[in-house]
Amino acid sequence: MVLWKFTIREVKSRPGRAALTLLSIVIAVSAVVAVNVSSSTTRRAYEEMYAKLAGRAALEVIAEGGAAYDEAIVPKLEKVPGVKTAVPIFRGPAKLFRKTGKLLFFVMGIDPLRDEAVRDYRLVEGEFFHDDEGALIEAGFARGLGISVGDEIGLLVTRGYTKIPVIGFLAPEGAAQFNQGGTAFVTLRAAQRMFGKPRSINATSLVLEDSADPAAVQTAIARILPPGLTVRPPLARAQLGRETLQSLDQGLGFAYTLTLVLATIVILNTFLMNVGERRRQLAILRALGTTRRQIMGMLLREGLVLGIVGTAAGMVVGLAGAYGLSLAMARAYNATVNALEINAGPFLLAGLLGPGMAMIAMLAPAYLAGKVTPLEGMRPLVAEVTQPASPKVLLLGIVLTLLTGLALVASVLGYLPIEFATPTGVAYTCSLVLIIPALLSPVTRLIAKVFHPLLGTAGELAQRQIVRRRTRSTLTVGVLYVGLSAGLGLGTAILNNVQDVRNWQAKTFVGDFFVRALQMNLATNDSAPMPESLKADLAAIEGVTAVEAVRFLQDVTAAGMQVNAVLRDYEEQDPNRLLLDLKAGDPSQVRQRLLAGDVVVGTVLAHRAGIKAGGEITLRTLEGPKSLRVAGITNDYVSGGLVIHLERAVAKKLLGAEGADIFIVRADASALHQVETKIKALCDQNSLLLLSFADLRRRLDTLMNGVVAGLWGIMTLGLIVAGFAVANTLTMNVLEQTREIAMLRVVAMTRRQVRNTILAQAVILGVFGVTFGVIAGVVSAYTTNLCTPAVTGRAIDFVLSPSLLLGTYVVALVIILVAAWLPARRAVRLNLLIALQYE
Amino acid sequence: MNVIETRRLEKAYGTDETRVHALRGIDLRVQYGEFLAIMGPSGSGKSTLLHILGGVETPTSGQVFLEGTDLASLDDDERTLIRRTRIGFIFQSFNLLPTFTAEENVALPLDLSGMSAKESRRRALDALSLVGIAHRRNHVPSALSGGEQQRVAIARALAIRPAILLADEPTGNLDSVNGQQVTSLLRRLVDEEKQTIVMVTHDAGVAAQADRLVRLRDGLIENDVRQIQTRPRVRTCLFKRVP
């Protein structure tokens, strides 16, 4: 009990240090909670969106590529044993026109008499369907857009522009919530008319008997389905979105692992300082009869308590962070976040990691504290002699670095599974920290020498103080090194990816003008297709040399995976310029092969399915599974590379794809201005978007700049944490040097010289840590780049960004100097008489 | 009867070339109720001897018996328990925990030995009263003068009712008035409480308050004399060689 009191009073007497320790734990724990909770929340929101649409349906029948099929199949489906009800629907994307703007909308054609067996609708205003006229919309969405019951809304679908009266509003529940309420429910017949598909549907929802086994029913239905139709659980539609979420999860997971490593080092450094500062009091406790075990127990309990308090606070902060992250992620997926998906998982993980991290960080300081002898409490304090570098630690560092380095190289070269690369990379990075103590003397001496014209004698004094406290200095350099190497590794990988996206876009989407109905949702690839008839209108414009229609098709199954299909008019493309970022295959042959019915596969899909150029891939078509020859492998960013490219005419036959998501217009260079004016008039007439190549590039740049800004944000946050560590170390150094600083002040030193000595310590530590970190960061980035093809299937050119390297270097040093300012001011303001008696 | 006894006590530091012999075979006996002062020039081994008597350092060879138990044969935890219950320390620099009040500092060794909070507070208050500082029991060390801090340190040492009280330069950090008061207090503890005290000091005036004076030089006992105290005890004594 008395030792608890001692601990609590000690923590209270140094609130700044305790706050730094807690802050490190809070940051790490909140990152764990925020990433895990937001990830499951977004995933659930995304799945719920489709679950609401699916209602009570356990299975659904669809055609490949979402194409329409004859509704005559419905009665046959209903006769399959285990099927209670088969409900036909026709759904499709549309563009909604309002005075305030245009937005992506969905039309859902339902059979009013049968659909309630699957989905619930609650009317809050207006009336339900009397005949085949009118649409029902979710009340909140409609009111937000100023739509009233009785208004007419304008919709653009693949068959052209149409107007439809709103006959009622639905309560925000069930299927009405799909696409955040942006769905018009019309009768099946109306939808068929609107999309020009009489007697056709594109999905059948199946409600099963309570006793039915869904898997058995699925097999039975698959047997009677004609080629091109497939039966699956409705939530399979959410699978592609999950793929995209997974890559985001991996990125965030890496970020929080990095946060955990940094936090552990900062906490270790802080605890070591705490123990160092309390050394005398620990010795008194030992002299008065406290055993080694009691001292160790006391400190481990202190670590545990700080870990628990920090974890509790981190969980609260993490929940707030999770809410913000979930909103941002759900917005990208057009899903609605009603409440955070809170389950025990992330909290158990955080509950283990937070206190565990604090306990692990406290182990070494507690062990050292246990070794404090009572004699230290009986003797007056004497100046610490310089701690020598431990040969054992150096040897351990060299052995671990060699072993982990070899394992890393073996993983990259394929001798070990590539999954080993990440843990061995982290272990390799941490092993190098053990070599820092041996490098500390020569490297800091060299830095002091190089910076002598700037630092002068202050530099020499600073260097000696740094070496004198080898462990503390090592950990500070270690924080800078680990933070920067991981940050730069991640940063370079992101920048190389960004550049790869730009290159891909510049190679694949080449044209003078781009006509679209709406901006595509980049996360889900949802867009509103335009009627194909527009192609002829655009081609008829004088000066236009070619018009290429591009269609992005979802719900396509290739090599047994849910993928996206990109359908293009290769006939309309320049025969001398292949608009693909080809990574394998003969560029001179690929276009001809595509026109002949071959396909080009995205690198990620090729990697996952183990497909090579010249090989074959099975595509599920309206005529059943078809084996198609792979003419080439291309780098692609549509659906994260899970994509298959087909000639549009071929895809029309195989997948029944209609409409166009983009028209790429190419024109005579001499007539660009006139062509633009005429296309603009056509677009205005049809309420379409017109983008020039420069506009498209600018939009992409804006998006990519956002990613790069986010990267700088993360890097700066990491550096600020490292800055705390530097400030902490220097404060401790100042405290320990109080007597010496006073003596130097009495003998000769001016306040300015004292300040310079402390700042010089920051400069030397900073230059060492930052340089080491930047070099290691480059190595880490290069290794990451080497591992990427094996992990993701995407090969990306490795380019070092001088602005990132230089920017990181300068920003890191500025933050370190700012962090050193307070300790320097403290040293300058010492009261000489008191300081001379300081122990 | 001896509280503590050393036999051929030797202590050496360093390795072959840099070996320094702090103690070269000390035979010393301290009886219950005795007030022993140890003097000697710097490096004579007086602090080392005190540390070995207190069980915070182990001899290179020889034996130290505290109430019949050889401290040199005990492990660290066993010596710690002996320190906690049988030995009281008084340091030159007081060594009070800065975040604890005077009363809490005094109760600390009692709390460590598992005594109930009520009982340890009562004994702490008794000890503070004994040294005349009970009225300052709720003050932290930084709010006390040097003399007051040393009296709290003495109370802490007394609270465990030690077999022996070891004082290392107890007046070294005090002015003459406070130094005088602390010396008188120690003398009173011997006279009235029959407390055994071994004290290392540089100050001949302080040493003169002891019943017996041991002078060390180069790790050996140079002389060991009994001092006969007269009333008033301060600075008045006769010297007599111990047989």
Short mmCIF file of C-alpha atoms in Angstrom, two decimals, chain B residues 5 9 29 33 37-38 55-56 82-83 92 108 152 198 205:
data_model
loop_
_atom_site.label_atom_id
_atom_site.label_comp_id
_atom_site.label_asym_id
_atom_site.label_seq_id
_atom_site.Cartn_x
_atom_site.Cartn_y
_atom_site.Cartn_z
CA GLU B 5 30.51 -7.79 16.31
CA LEU B 9 36.59 -7.77 8.48
CA ARG B 29 32.37 -5.18 19.28
CA GLY B 33 23.19 0.90 24.84
CA ALA B 37 31.76 7.33 17.24
CA ILE B 38 34.03 6.44 14.32
CA GLY B 55 24.20 -4.86 5.68
CA VAL B 56 24.11 -2.65 2.62
CA ILE B 82 17.10 -7.34 8.77
CA ARG B 83 17.58 -3.72 7.74
CA GLN B 92 24.11 13.09 6.12
CA LEU B 108 7.40 4.10 5.79
CA VAL B 152 12.44 13.40 11.07
CA VAL B 198 27.26 3.85 15.80
CA GLY B 205 32.96 18.04 19.00
#
